[in-house]
XYZ file of C-alpha atoms in Angstrom:
701
model
C 89.810 -116.665 204.523
C 89.133 -112.989 204.594
C 87.198 -111.740 201.588
C 87.181 -108.507 199.887
C 84.287 -107.012 197.786
C 84.929 -106.221 194.136
C 82.092 -105.403 191.629
C 79.553 -107.639 193.386
C 81.987 -110.399 193.745
C 83.767 -111.557 196.903
C 87.607 -111.931 196.308
C 89.781 -113.545 198.697
C 91.913 -110.911 200.110
C 95.492 -112.360 199.034
C 93.941 -113.016 195.402
C 92.770 -109.393 195.129
C 96.141 -108.130 196.598
C 98.052 -110.151 194.068
C 95.916 -109.116 190.934
C 95.900 -105.444 191.998
C 99.538 -105.147 193.253
C 101.367 -107.765 190.969
C 99.281 -108.655 187.894
C 97.546 -105.561 186.720
C 100.300 -103.068 186.993
C 102.065 -102.891 183.384
C 98.994 -104.164 181.549
C 97.267 -100.741 181.151
C 94.135 -101.924 182.863
C 92.653 -100.138 185.846
C 91.293 -102.413 188.952
C 87.721 -101.103 188.795
C 87.318 -101.660 185.190
C 88.912 -105.080 185.436
C 86.763 -106.240 188.217
C 83.687 -105.083 186.519
C 84.678 -107.025 183.515
C 85.417 -110.196 185.561
C 81.910 -110.015 187.426
C 80.245 -109.547 183.922
C 82.154 -112.862 182.627
C 81.056 -114.814 185.487
C 77.317 -113.596 185.220
C 77.416 -114.465 181.529
C 79.193 -117.876 181.453
C 78.859 -119.404 185.111
C 75.247 -120.594 184.612
C 76.120 -122.041 181.207
C 78.987 -123.906 182.944
C 76.640 -125.372 185.279
C 74.401 -126.470 182.355
C 77.081 -128.305 180.579
C 78.207 -130.243 183.816
C 74.370 -131.329 184.105
C 74.392 -132.530 180.429
C 77.357 -134.739 181.430
C 75.435 -136.244 184.249
C 72.292 -136.574 182.176
C 74.268 -138.402 179.379
C 75.978 -140.687 181.899
C 72.815 -141.664 183.687
C 71.247 -142.579 180.427
C 74.255 -144.581 179.459
C 74.181 -146.386 182.801
C 70.697 -147.490 182.068
C 71.473 -148.567 178.769
C 74.289 -150.696 179.906
C 72.457 -152.176 182.957
C 69.681 -153.202 180.655
C 72.188 -155.076 178.342
C 74.558 -156.538 180.865
C 75.839 -159.728 179.796
C 74.899 -159.481 176.241
C 77.372 -159.372 173.435
C 78.420 -155.809 172.505
C 76.465 -154.478 169.613
C 78.438 -151.696 167.874
C 75.624 -150.739 165.585
C 73.001 -150.392 168.282
C 75.354 -148.692 170.625
C 76.103 -145.959 167.928
C 72.536 -145.383 167.208
C 71.816 -144.932 171.063
C 74.644 -142.564 171.556
C 73.730 -140.560 168.479
C 70.082 -140.422 169.912
C 70.903 -139.056 173.106
C 73.275 -136.509 171.749
C 76.360 -138.004 172.806
C 77.528 -138.427 169.283
C 77.148 -135.425 166.966
C 77.296 -134.891 163.294
C 80.823 -134.753 161.740
C 81.630 -131.199 160.275
C 82.123 -130.761 156.549
C 85.728 -130.968 155.645
C 87.638 -127.858 156.959
C 91.003 -126.733 157.740
C 91.821 -124.791 161.034
C 92.611 -121.038 160.765
C 94.825 -120.517 163.589
C 97.320 -117.731 162.903
C 100.312 -116.265 164.790
C 101.722 -119.419 166.145
C 105.268 -119.933 167.218
C 107.430 -122.284 165.266
C 107.870 -124.579 168.451
C 104.126 -125.404 167.961
C 103.575 -125.275 164.426
C 106.596 -126.330 162.192
C 108.957 -128.178 164.568
C 108.923 -131.554 166.077
C 110.478 -132.425 169.463
C 109.657 -133.318 173.247
C 107.325 -131.544 175.550
C 107.470 -131.342 179.513
C 104.726 -130.877 181.975
C 105.717 -129.131 185.326
C 103.645 -128.420 188.368
C 103.091 -124.568 188.719
C 103.514 -124.511 192.429
C 107.232 -125.485 192.342
C 109.327 -122.436 191.097
C 112.576 -124.675 190.911
C 111.051 -127.284 188.806
C 109.316 -124.671 186.666
C 112.605 -122.925 186.036
C 114.244 -126.358 185.300
C 111.597 -127.153 182.815
C 111.550 -123.573 181.156
C 115.503 -123.916 180.754
C 115.354 -127.321 179.376
C 115.233 -126.144 175.764
C 118.924 -127.149 175.617
C 120.546 -130.234 177.140
C 123.842 -132.044 177.192
C 123.748 -135.382 175.562
C 126.885 -136.281 177.083
C 125.361 -135.807 180.695
C 122.102 -137.499 179.631
C 123.967 -140.692 178.338
C 126.355 -140.735 181.298
C 123.912 -140.216 184.156
C 121.191 -142.570 183.298
C 120.747 -146.114 182.099
C 120.372 -145.114 178.495
C 123.665 -146.995 177.552
C 122.136 -150.123 179.280
C 123.544 -149.849 182.699
C 123.872 -147.077 185.264
C 127.047 -145.223 186.052
C 129.269 -146.529 188.906
C 129.274 -144.655 192.180
C 131.929 -142.493 192.932
C 134.293 -140.181 190.685
C 133.991 -139.819 187.109
C 134.586 -143.279 185.359
C 136.564 -142.831 182.217
C 135.466 -146.026 180.726
C 131.871 -145.007 180.763
C 132.900 -141.583 179.578
C 134.445 -143.221 176.519
C 131.268 -145.070 175.883
C 129.207 -141.788 176.113
C 131.579 -140.185 173.550
C 131.208 -143.131 171.126
C 127.432 -143.147 171.401
C 127.178 -139.404 170.956
C 129.550 -139.226 167.980
C 127.695 -142.115 166.216
C 124.483 -139.982 166.676
C 126.424 -137.128 164.952
C 127.411 -139.492 162.147
C 123.610 -140.147 161.434
C 122.317 -136.443 162.124
C 125.079 -134.374 160.668
C 127.469 -136.638 158.646
C 130.834 -135.329 157.550
C 131.743 -134.914 154.070
C 134.536 -137.532 154.545
C 135.026 -139.965 157.374
C 133.293 -140.318 160.909
C 133.011 -137.814 163.893
C 135.155 -140.287 165.852
C 138.089 -139.793 163.584
C 137.562 -136.089 163.183
C 140.964 -134.231 163.974
C 141.253 -130.685 165.371
C 138.729 -128.753 163.228
C 140.611 -125.415 163.130
C 138.548 -123.312 161.050
C 135.494 -125.500 160.473
C 133.775 -128.942 159.968
C 133.077 -130.184 156.430
C 129.735 -131.564 156.267
C 128.129 -133.955 153.606
C 125.302 -131.300 153.425
C 126.815 -127.884 154.087
C 123.361 -126.283 154.467
C 123.355 -127.979 157.807
C 125.731 -125.753 159.236
C 123.984 -122.784 160.998
C 126.888 -120.861 162.721
C 129.487 -120.717 165.382
C 130.007 -119.281 168.908
C 133.082 -118.924 171.105
C 132.541 -122.512 172.386
C 131.405 -124.429 169.314
C 129.562 -125.123 166.107
C 125.817 -125.163 165.644
C 124.168 -127.519 163.152
C 120.431 -128.300 162.339
C 118.789 -131.510 161.460
C 115.017 -132.292 160.979
C 114.588 -128.546 162.229
C 116.378 -129.259 165.506
C 119.554 -127.633 166.469
C 122.653 -129.338 167.611
C 125.756 -127.660 169.182
C 129.110 -129.536 169.181
C 131.233 -127.885 171.895
C 134.882 -127.589 171.325
C 137.075 -126.726 174.366
C 140.572 -128.006 174.838
C 140.496 -126.597 178.390
C 137.682 -128.874 179.376
C 138.626 -132.385 181.118
C 136.771 -134.070 178.137
C 137.741 -131.966 175.326
C 141.432 -132.074 176.420
C 141.651 -135.742 175.621
C 139.329 -135.808 172.700
C 141.048 -136.048 169.228
C 138.998 -132.954 167.955
C 138.589 -131.304 171.316
C 134.901 -132.023 171.549
C 133.799 -131.402 175.117
C 130.004 -131.962 174.743
C 127.113 -132.417 172.332
C 124.298 -130.166 173.284
C 120.909 -130.811 171.831
C 117.764 -128.767 171.338
C 115.460 -130.743 173.687
C 112.228 -129.560 175.257
C 110.755 -127.314 172.578
C 107.827 -126.548 174.588
C 106.616 -126.988 178.308
C 103.264 -126.912 179.853
C 103.098 -125.143 183.247
C 100.290 -126.995 185.013
C 97.700 -125.590 187.259
C 95.800 -128.839 186.890
C 96.518 -132.674 187.456
C 100.065 -132.137 188.730
C 99.360 -129.809 191.601
C 97.442 -129.720 194.847
C 95.836 -126.159 194.690
C 92.609 -126.168 196.884
C 92.286 -122.471 198.067
C 93.316 -118.902 197.392
C 96.885 -119.248 198.985
C 97.577 -122.157 196.450
C 96.054 -120.335 193.522
C 98.120 -117.207 194.053
C 101.199 -119.183 194.520
C 100.642 -120.888 191.202
C 99.730 -117.554 189.508
C 102.833 -115.834 190.871
C 105.120 -118.317 189.427
C 103.262 -117.952 185.872
C 103.834 -114.286 186.464
C 107.397 -114.633 187.029
C 107.862 -116.740 183.919
C 105.838 -114.256 181.793
C 107.807 -111.197 183.061
C 111.041 -112.987 182.856
C 112.086 -112.331 186.344
C 111.279 -115.596 188.183
C 114.164 -116.318 190.472
C 114.328 -119.247 193.009
C 117.155 -119.866 195.608
C 117.500 -123.272 197.167
C 119.942 -125.517 198.926
C 121.401 -128.552 196.885
C 123.901 -130.762 198.715
C 124.901 -128.092 201.153
C 125.506 -125.405 198.516
C 123.116 -122.397 198.187
C 121.977 -121.993 194.435
C 119.962 -119.476 192.403
C 118.035 -120.268 189.321
C 116.827 -117.843 186.801
C 115.559 -118.215 183.111
C 118.221 -118.761 180.618
C 119.090 -116.131 178.069
C 118.621 -116.577 174.389
C 121.629 -117.944 172.512
C 123.576 -116.263 169.760
C 125.778 -117.565 167.073
C 127.514 -115.994 164.019
C 126.099 -117.202 160.660
C 128.476 -117.913 157.787
C 127.582 -114.509 156.257
C 128.587 -112.860 159.368
C 124.899 -111.970 160.692
C 123.907 -112.981 163.935
C 121.587 -116.041 164.576
C 119.598 -115.754 167.741
C 117.881 -118.996 169.157
C 115.601 -119.198 172.066
C 117.283 -120.190 175.382
C 113.958 -121.424 176.888
C 111.089 -123.772 176.098
C 107.831 -122.147 174.575
C 105.518 -122.148 177.545
C 101.908 -123.091 177.701
C 99.736 -122.903 180.917
C 97.309 -125.667 181.675
C 94.089 -124.380 183.258
C 91.715 -126.545 185.125
C 88.791 -128.004 183.484
C 85.133 -127.075 183.682
C 84.185 -129.181 186.839
C 85.754 -127.615 189.858
C 84.912 -124.330 191.559
C 87.135 -122.405 193.834
C 86.565 -120.580 197.229
C 89.043 -117.898 195.947
C 86.064 -115.894 194.354
C 82.499 -116.204 195.515
C 79.724 -115.041 192.976
C 76.841 -112.679 193.806
C 74.528 -115.686 194.755
C 77.091 -116.686 197.368
C 78.352 -119.762 195.471
C 82.134 -120.454 194.538
C 83.156 -119.356 191.055
C 84.180 -121.968 188.353
C 87.916 -122.342 188.821
C 88.462 -122.699 185.102
C 86.905 -119.514 184.385
C 89.185 -117.742 186.905
C 92.174 -119.418 185.476
C 91.193 -118.217 181.981
C 90.965 -114.715 183.183
C 94.093 -114.556 185.466
C 96.404 -116.621 183.330
C 95.686 -114.477 180.120
C 96.067 -111.362 182.197
C 99.400 -112.532 183.325
C 100.250 -113.390 179.655
C 99.861 -109.814 178.704
C 103.246 -109.174 180.437
C 104.937 -111.146 177.907
C 103.091 -109.615 174.830
C 103.549 -106.049 176.118
C 106.571 -106.294 178.376
C 109.968 -104.513 177.656
C 111.944 -107.538 178.894
C 114.581 -109.386 176.965
C 113.390 -112.630 178.027
C 110.149 -113.398 175.797
C 107.969 -116.300 175.569
C 105.936 -116.028 172.310
C 107.687 -114.343 169.388
C 104.484 -114.661 167.528
C 102.255 -112.726 170.051
C 99.975 -115.544 171.482
C 99.066 -116.770 174.893
C 98.933 -120.590 174.938
C 96.515 -122.206 177.315
C 95.858 -125.912 177.514
C 92.300 -126.707 178.409
C 91.790 -130.157 179.890
C 88.993 -132.328 180.446
C 86.421 -130.945 177.992
C 83.595 -133.256 176.981
C 82.471 -132.939 173.421
C 82.237 -130.067 170.889
C 79.741 -128.117 172.894
C 82.137 -127.637 175.819
C 84.870 -126.685 173.447
C 82.645 -124.140 171.986
C 81.963 -122.754 175.443
C 85.683 -122.345 175.842
C 86.065 -120.614 172.632
C 83.283 -118.051 173.647
C 84.815 -117.675 177.097
C 88.429 -116.922 175.524
C 86.457 -114.306 173.233
C 85.034 -112.611 176.380
C 88.458 -112.887 178.178
C 90.206 -111.183 175.171
C 87.575 -108.403 175.087
C 88.086 -107.791 178.732
C 91.821 -107.467 178.283
C 91.754 -105.491 175.028
C 93.412 -108.439 173.127
C 93.001 -108.973 169.388
C 90.701 -112.031 168.606
C 92.458 -115.389 168.983
C 95.342 -114.029 170.694
C 94.542 -116.664 173.279
C 95.295 -119.989 171.728
C 93.895 -123.294 172.955
C 95.251 -126.764 173.419
C 92.398 -129.455 173.616
C 93.232 -132.569 175.702
C 91.749 -135.486 173.937
C 91.399 -137.432 177.000
C 87.593 -137.826 177.469
C 85.489 -140.401 175.708
C 83.022 -137.902 174.345
C 85.871 -135.924 172.824
C 87.665 -138.809 171.292
C 84.462 -139.792 169.563
C 83.551 -136.210 168.273
C 87.097 -135.018 167.874
C 86.748 -133.299 164.461
C 83.542 -131.521 165.806
C 85.719 -130.463 168.915
C 88.440 -129.058 166.725
C 85.911 -127.360 164.534
C 84.469 -125.411 167.660
C 87.751 -123.872 168.351
C 89.168 -123.970 164.808
C 90.665 -120.516 164.640
C 92.583 -120.791 168.012
C 93.603 -124.462 168.339
C 97.234 -125.183 168.844
C 97.159 -128.452 170.195
C 95.639 -131.933 170.652
C 97.194 -134.945 172.293
C 96.275 -138.314 173.584
C 96.463 -139.154 177.438
C 96.253 -142.863 178.202
C 95.547 -142.658 181.889
C 92.777 -140.106 182.091
C 91.077 -141.582 178.797
C 91.230 -144.997 180.421
C 89.525 -143.603 183.581
C 86.891 -142.028 181.558
C 86.391 -145.265 179.504
C 86.010 -147.307 182.809
C 83.466 -144.922 184.285
C 81.379 -144.542 181.074
C 81.072 -148.250 180.943
C 80.757 -148.529 184.619
C 77.565 -150.306 184.588
C 78.262 -152.713 181.569
C 80.200 -155.082 183.612
C 83.821 -155.762 185.041
C 86.637 -154.430 182.895
C 89.851 -156.192 182.123
C 92.792 -156.121 184.331
C 94.643 -152.656 184.169
C 97.588 -154.137 182.588
C 95.584 -155.320 179.707
C 93.906 -151.929 178.819
C 96.800 -150.981 176.609
C 95.984 -153.963 174.305
C 92.132 -153.010 174.029
C 90.698 -152.387 170.634
C 89.602 -148.932 171.744
C 93.244 -147.772 172.571
C 94.560 -148.507 169.229
C 91.686 -146.573 167.485
C 91.997 -143.724 169.926
C 95.714 -143.330 169.230
C 95.445 -143.491 165.356
C 92.307 -141.455 165.168
C 93.810 -138.514 167.029
C 96.591 -138.196 164.472
C 94.480 -138.823 161.528
C 91.637 -136.427 162.439
C 94.253 -133.876 163.464
C 95.958 -133.999 160.067
C 92.671 -134.049 158.216
C 91.524 -130.796 160.090
C 94.767 -128.961 158.820
C 96.605 -128.995 162.113
C 99.973 -129.755 160.442
C 101.926 -126.490 160.312
C 99.535 -124.854 162.586
C 99.463 -126.885 165.610
C 101.059 -129.810 167.720
C 99.687 -133.250 167.669
C 100.897 -134.808 170.781
C 101.183 -138.132 172.491
C 101.183 -139.106 176.137
C 103.852 -139.264 179.093
C 106.712 -141.754 179.677
C 106.104 -142.250 183.375
C 109.384 -143.747 184.514
C 112.077 -141.225 184.791
C 114.835 -143.703 185.849
C 114.185 -145.973 182.869
C 115.815 -144.237 180.062
C 116.997 -147.192 178.124
C 113.404 -148.610 177.939
C 112.157 -145.150 177.109
C 114.639 -144.767 174.219
C 113.458 -148.236 172.970
C 109.777 -147.641 173.270
C 109.093 -143.907 172.797
C 110.623 -143.939 169.314
C 107.113 -144.987 168.220
C 105.744 -141.567 168.878
C 107.325 -139.839 166.240
C 106.420 -142.415 163.905
C 102.762 -142.025 164.305
C 103.099 -138.495 162.884
C 102.684 -136.778 166.160
C 105.083 -133.901 166.606
C 105.549 -133.885 170.226
C 105.276 -136.256 173.231
C 105.458 -135.714 177.001
C 108.537 -136.577 178.978
C 109.036 -136.663 182.763
C 112.356 -134.487 183.071
C 114.767 -132.359 181.217
C 117.174 -135.282 180.919
C 114.371 -137.406 179.390
C 113.622 -134.496 176.950
C 117.236 -134.618 175.823
C 117.146 -138.375 175.095
C 113.657 -138.142 173.614
C 114.991 -135.483 171.203
C 117.184 -138.291 169.604
C 114.067 -139.902 168.161
C 113.053 -136.674 166.467
C 116.331 -136.906 164.504
C 115.701 -140.736 163.714
C 112.246 -139.737 162.270
C 111.518 -136.756 160.191
C 107.833 -136.217 161.462
C 106.740 -133.578 158.960
C 107.943 -135.949 156.087
C 106.277 -138.841 157.264
C 102.981 -137.118 157.558
C 102.121 -137.622 153.978
C 102.218 -141.450 154.490
C 100.358 -141.210 157.775
C 97.547 -139.005 156.212
C 96.984 -141.594 153.466
C 96.238 -144.264 156.009
C 92.590 -145.136 156.647
C 91.235 -143.588 159.883
C 89.709 -146.205 162.342
C 85.994 -145.877 162.562
C 83.902 -145.559 165.793
C 82.969 -149.001 166.341
C 86.333 -150.015 167.873
C 86.649 -146.598 169.665
C 83.365 -147.362 171.536
C 83.956 -150.950 172.248
C 84.214 -151.024 176.152
C 87.304 -153.047 177.579
C 85.064 -155.763 179.257
C 86.362 -158.991 180.579
C 83.467 -160.843 179.106
C 83.211 -163.776 181.529
C 86.718 -164.100 182.554
C 87.020 -165.867 185.804
C 90.054 -164.697 187.736
C 91.574 -166.611 190.475
C 91.721 -165.357 194.094
C 95.404 -164.773 193.758
C 94.965 -162.841 190.397
C 92.287 -160.525 192.160
C 94.402 -159.975 195.141
C 97.248 -159.072 192.940
C 95.180 -156.586 191.059
C 93.799 -154.969 194.091
C 97.216 -154.659 195.735
C 98.711 -153.055 192.565
C 95.822 -150.435 192.250
C 95.812 -149.980 196.011
C 99.538 -149.285 196.447
C 99.345 -146.737 193.389
C 96.325 -145.152 195.080
C 97.779 -144.764 198.613
C 101.424 -143.842 197.299
C 100.064 -140.798 195.510
C 97.091 -139.820 197.721
C 99.139 -139.699 200.885
C 101.396 -137.104 199.543
C 98.555 -135.039 198.003
C 96.553 -134.983 201.344
C 99.142 -134.592 203.861
C 101.743 -132.660 201.963
C 100.115 -130.893 199.251
C 102.244 -132.531 196.605
C 100.560 -132.926 193.286
C 103.038 -134.725 191.294
C 106.057 -136.676 192.298
C 108.202 -139.757 191.587
C 106.067 -142.422 193.542
C 107.630 -145.989 194.033
C 105.202 -148.584 192.499
C 104.432 -151.948 194.127
C 107.810 -153.093 192.772
C 109.632 -150.083 194.015
C 110.098 -148.515 190.583
C 109.793 -144.834 190.642
C 106.893 -143.425 188.550
C 105.913 -139.812 187.824
C 102.312 -139.912 188.974
C 99.503 -137.155 188.942
C 95.749 -137.231 189.335
C 95.335 -139.048 185.979
C 97.119 -142.261 187.488
C 94.928 -141.938 190.421
C 91.708 -141.809 188.318
C 92.387 -145.058 186.403
C 93.389 -147.049 189.690
C 90.270 -145.645 191.675
C 87.884 -146.225 188.857
C 89.196 -149.784 188.173
C 88.770 -150.814 191.848
C 85.309 -149.252 191.978
C 84.290 -151.226 188.866
C 85.262 -154.468 190.257
C 83.725 -153.804 193.512
C 80.495 -152.899 191.844
C 80.249 -156.031 189.930
C 81.170 -158.386 192.653
C 84.798 -159.459 191.313
C 85.849 -158.449 194.663
C 84.215 -157.740 197.965
C 84.434 -154.765 200.340
C 86.385 -156.695 202.760
C 89.006 -157.666 200.166
C 89.254 -154.009 199.097
C 89.879 -152.883 202.623
C 92.347 -155.704 203.310
C 94.295 -154.637 200.223
C 94.384 -151.068 201.428
C 95.660 -152.081 204.677
C 98.308 -154.128 203.257
C 99.429 -151.431 200.980
C 99.239 -148.715 203.637
C 102.031 -150.663 205.371
C 103.944 -150.822 202.255
C 103.702 -147.271 201.503
C 104.615 -146.482 204.773
C 107.746 -148.367 204.469
C 108.578 -146.891 201.290
C 108.249 -143.462 202.835
C 110.221 -144.223 206.144
C 112.937 -141.745 205.064
C 110.740 -138.805 204.787
C 110.603 -136.793 207.937
C 107.398 -134.914 206.762
C 105.700 -138.396 206.107
C 102.327 -139.378 208.313
C 102.142 -143.241 208.517
C 98.784 -144.596 207.588
C 98.799 -148.332 208.565
C 99.049 -148.026 212.464
C 95.812 -145.893 212.728
C 94.019 -145.913 209.259
C 90.678 -144.560 210.818
C 92.552 -141.279 211.784
C 94.532 -140.880 208.692
C 92.901 -138.407 206.252
C 95.040 -139.782 203.353
C 93.975 -143.254 203.963
C 90.313 -142.212 204.282
C 90.720 -140.277 201.084
C 91.991 -143.037 199.234
C 89.188 -145.454 200.578
C 86.453 -142.932 199.512
C 87.939 -142.746 195.988
C 87.137 -146.450 195.548
C 84.126 -146.916 197.680
C 82.527 -143.654 196.216
C 84.143 -143.974 192.808
C 81.101 -145.076 190.902
C 79.262 -142.009 192.166
C 81.935 -139.510 191.269
C 81.105 -137.251 188.161
C 82.929 -138.871 185.262
C 85.222 -140.761 187.841
C 87.014 -137.595 188.584
C 89.020 -137.521 191.811
C 89.289 -133.786 192.333
C 86.136 -133.422 194.443
C 87.222 -135.923 197.092
C 90.744 -134.889 197.035
C 89.976 -131.129 197.573
C 87.643 -132.025 200.229
C 90.127 -134.080 202.223
C 92.980 -131.784 201.496
C 91.131 -128.705 202.895
C 90.340 -130.724 206.122
C 94.116 -131.677 206.362
C 95.141 -127.907 205.856
C 92.468 -126.833 208.504
C 94.026 -129.241 210.997
C 97.647 -128.512 210.571
């Protein structure tokens, strides 16, 4: 990788060329001043970044000693809390406060609806997600198992179509009831549709009528020339729902970005989104297709004025956390730069194109840049991010708190100190959410020395999980996030199981959370139904009155407490973890795919990213450490599952089989290292090993 000197730094040539040739033009910033400011930020903040990582290691070392000395003894919540406070793991709660975030878009502050997460390296997927603001309910119901079964193969099935129409009109009866009768009985509407609540009517367009319920829009499309509308009593051809209100464009867990080339590719897609000119051409079923950002949507209001609604999701960008460094920038002392700091600088620079650009396709109408910051441990790290964002704003000439932050509540020290974490970023916070997988991975690693943990499937019923999910919403509301920020819930990982999602994910709005993650645009349209069923903002008064779970349950580790598993149960658990581990790692290492639908051990496709990997590898490492299984049993399970994963990927021409020669498969060796070196990995993270093996794979191609 050729390096270019800039202000005492060494910058990868392609990164320097991208910034100077593509990202800087149009911002009013000159290259020399920019690089000088970048160098100053690294001088000021890189040492503190390293110190904070050392604090993590020191705290974990002390916790390891504590657990080893008490291994086998009953959990003592009072003693544990006192110890964690003594070592600085727990900090004092701030006095009651309300966040002061300003200039926040409605999608974040005052609306409730689904959220997508999309890997930044795939332009086609990025555009799909950005355009998922609106989705056809007819298509979502017809093409999935949402009605309880899958559509038959072949041409359009009229019987299924009738079921879809009936279900969609039943939804309309609930969300926008007519003044008299049912939507199924509505005749030709001619001049309009009489509603029980006329205020729900927003406007009309050439193709339909627009309504609003619980803040979300519903477009009923009337078209007698459409095959569906032609045979419908009222000419309804479709029901289109406002779906993915927001989307996180991800530079972190869902991508495999290990060098300058990867980073530039990700940054370039973010730039295309912020300029509004991202276009992707691809082949689909033998046809060449071109995708670009959807325009805004215009309707005529009852008073004759124009109502303009966004055609796209509001876009966040997820930076990487504090842990990793990047070879794309080398500091004056010859070390690689903290990757999260580079992300903060470059993604904010790119965000200026949206704030200052002349384009008609805008992201933030409120004038903000939205960054999700993952994997922060505690309030001190949140305060570090706040100070870093201050410095980036000064470098770019942005008003204070233009850069907003989303705090991922996915690490144990953040969960235990959530109010203090929010307080540390109180004037720029726009987002907190829960993430079961990463949070569980950190839970296992923090208690690694305490004893063997329960089986992975039992984790969701652990006491700490219920406390974690409830505390997140309760603390967020107490800190004044309602009306100023999102409170979110985690991902539904099975994109092919929409009937099950419709049943289970209805619980998320009922917690008082105003967003939750979904794996696809179609899932976003179906999940939007839940925000029509539950008025989140009305419910929050009830939620806020509930007691907030204390720390005792949250800090109770999920230990098996003397459970004696059979050999068959142990083998089953190892196979389950090993298959998930290998199925994901083989694509990450050999093909650079950071997120995809990976078949599980039962051949059910699950959307997986590094968070999935963290829990599986930490679980196996924990059982290995405590003698629940032997190294031989782990290796045997990995070899069995390598053969299964090879078979599951047999149709992929780019796939490299593992089972026949595991010693020479970098993917297999990476998966094995994640288990056998898992207890020693910082906070159980998978990135250091994945990056090392992926760089070897890229070097050997």
